[in-house]
GROMACS .gro file of C-alpha atoms in nm:
model
  124
    1UNK     CA    1   9.521   9.866   9.085
    2UNK     CA    2   9.185   9.764   9.223
    3UNK     CA    3   9.064   9.778   9.580
    4UNK     CA    4   8.966   9.471   9.779
    5UNK     CA    5   8.797   9.459  10.119
    6UNK     CA    6   8.772   9.131  10.306
    7UNK     CA    7   8.583   9.109  10.635
    8UNK     CA    8   8.650   8.861  10.914
    9UNK     CA    9   8.568   8.855  11.283
   10UNK     CA   10   8.838   8.806  11.548
   11UNK     CA   11   8.796   8.836  11.922
   12UNK     CA   12   8.470   9.027  11.891
   13UNK     CA   13   8.617   9.275  11.643
   14UNK     CA   14   8.512   9.307  11.278
   15UNK     CA   15   8.837   9.316  11.081
   16UNK     CA   16   8.824   9.486  10.742
   17UNK     CA   17   9.135   9.395  10.547
   18UNK     CA   18   9.177   9.659  10.278
   19UNK     CA   19   9.424   9.619   9.993
   20UNK     CA   20   9.496   9.822   9.683
   21UNK     CA   21   9.436  10.193   9.638
   22UNK     CA   22   9.200  10.418   9.833
   23UNK     CA   23   9.115  10.702   9.598
   24UNK     CA   24   8.815  10.897   9.472
   25UNK     CA   25   8.685  10.597   9.278
   26UNK     CA   26   8.744  10.320   9.535
   27UNK     CA   27   8.693  10.496   9.870
   28UNK     CA   28   8.311  10.475   9.857
   29UNK     CA   29   8.346  10.095   9.869
   30UNK     CA   30   8.545  10.115  10.193
   31UNK     CA   31   8.291  10.359  10.337
   32UNK     CA   32   8.009  10.118  10.248
   33UNK     CA   33   8.184   9.825  10.419
   34UNK     CA   34   8.215  10.029  10.740
   35UNK     CA   35   7.851  10.137  10.721
   36UNK     CA   36   7.739   9.778  10.656
   37UNK     CA   37   7.935   9.652  10.957
   38UNK     CA   38   7.780   9.917  11.183
   39UNK     CA   39   7.431   9.849  11.040
   40UNK     CA   40   7.484   9.480  11.126
   41UNK     CA   41   7.551   9.577  11.488
   42UNK     CA   42   7.929   9.562  11.490
   43UNK     CA   43   8.067   9.849  11.696
   44UNK     CA   44   8.431   9.743  11.723
   45UNK     CA   45   8.609   9.764  11.389
   46UNK     CA   46   8.971   9.712  11.292
   47UNK     CA   47   9.073   9.842  10.952
   48UNK     CA   48   9.385   9.663  10.832
   49UNK     CA   49   9.545   9.913  10.595
   50UNK     CA   50   9.885   9.746  10.577
   51UNK     CA   51   9.824   9.644  10.214
   52UNK     CA   52   9.698   9.983  10.095
   53UNK     CA   53   9.959  10.116   9.854
   54UNK     CA   54   9.801  10.456   9.781
   55UNK     CA   55   9.563  10.683   9.972
   56UNK     CA   56   9.443  11.026   9.864
   57UNK     CA   57   9.231  11.281  10.047
   58UNK     CA   58   8.910  11.089   9.977
   59UNK     CA   59   9.059  10.785  10.150
   60UNK     CA   60   9.156  10.998  10.450
   61UNK     CA   61   8.802  11.135  10.449
   62UNK     CA   62   8.664  10.782  10.472
   63UNK     CA   63   8.886  10.706  10.772
   64UNK     CA   64   8.782  11.025  10.952
   65UNK     CA   65   8.414  10.958  10.873
   66UNK     CA   66   8.447  10.600  11.000
   67UNK     CA   67   8.599  10.730  11.324
   68UNK     CA   68   8.317  10.981  11.364
   69UNK     CA   69   8.049  10.719  11.290
   70UNK     CA   70   8.186  10.473  11.543
   71UNK     CA   71   8.229  10.738  11.810
   72UNK     CA   72   7.866  10.846  11.759
   73UNK     CA   73   7.744  10.494  11.842
   74UNK     CA   74   7.992  10.438  12.127
   75UNK     CA   75   8.200  10.209  11.907
   76UNK     CA   76   8.573  10.184  11.853
   77UNK     CA   77   8.792  10.204  11.546
   78UNK     CA   78   9.148  10.075  11.529
   79UNK     CA   79   9.381  10.095  11.231
   80UNK     CA   80   9.662   9.861  11.137
   81UNK     CA   81   9.966  10.024  10.981
   82UNK     CA   82  10.317   9.878  10.971
   83UNK     CA   83  10.504   9.943  11.296
   84UNK     CA   84  10.779  10.143  11.125
   85UNK     CA   85  10.540  10.341  10.906
   86UNK     CA   86  10.701  10.487  10.597
   87UNK     CA   87  11.006  10.264  10.639
   88UNK     CA   88  10.776   9.967  10.581
   89UNK     CA   89  10.613  10.134  10.281
   90UNK     CA   90  10.293  10.247  10.451
   91UNK     CA   91  10.164  10.519  10.226
   92UNK     CA   92   9.860  10.564  10.450
   93UNK     CA   93  10.081  10.630  10.753
   94UNK     CA   94  10.275  10.896  10.562
   95UNK     CA   95   9.957  11.067  10.440
   96UNK     CA   96   9.791  11.065  10.784
   97UNK     CA   97  10.108  11.203  10.944
   98UNK     CA   98  10.155  11.471  10.678
   99UNK     CA   99   9.798  11.591  10.728
  100UNK     CA  100   9.837  11.593  11.105
  101UNK     CA  101   9.550  11.349  11.165
  102UNK     CA  102   9.749  11.035  11.252
  103UNK     CA  103   9.709  11.116  11.623
  104UNK     CA  104   9.330  11.085  11.592
  105UNK     CA  105   9.353  10.710  11.543
  106UNK     CA  106   9.449  10.411  11.755
  107UNK     CA  107   9.714  10.245  11.539
  108UNK     CA  108   9.849   9.892  11.583
  109UNK     CA  109  10.115   9.697  11.392
  110UNK     CA  110   9.908   9.380  11.330
  111UNK     CA  111   9.568   9.218  11.378
  112UNK     CA  112   9.660   9.020  11.688
  113UNK     CA  113   9.758   9.332  11.880
  114UNK     CA  114   9.463   9.534  11.743
  115UNK     CA  115   9.208   9.284  11.878
  116UNK     CA  116   9.391   9.246  12.211
  117UNK     CA  117   9.225   9.461  12.477
  118UNK     CA  118   9.552   9.470  12.675
  119UNK     CA  119   9.771   9.593  12.384
  120UNK     CA  120   9.865   9.956  12.366
  121UNK     CA  121   9.850  10.151  12.039
  122UNK     CA  122  10.165  10.270  11.865
  123UNK     CA  123  10.262  10.627  11.943
  124UNK     CA  124  10.179  10.894  11.688
   0.00000   0.00000   0.00000
């Protein structure tokens, strides 16, 4: 399966909709999209991972690096994972939880809540 990244802007947030597999071969593409968004001056990024069907350690590394990059420039990173996690088939949610890094991220169930400043993230 290939990886696709589509970027839109909603409510002042750059939304990167990622679908496919985040692995050693495809993760650099996701990393580049995040870097491009930051280089273009966008400091509030939502990564919609609800359509990612596989994520290995290199994909997790990209997410952690994106978090670090945005924090270094006073930006914000929010992730979208299905509200019920593994029950909804979110491989990324399972991997992040298994590695103990899920708590590092602000996670939302959908784009509308992720771009809403009043919405609260899902609990880890």
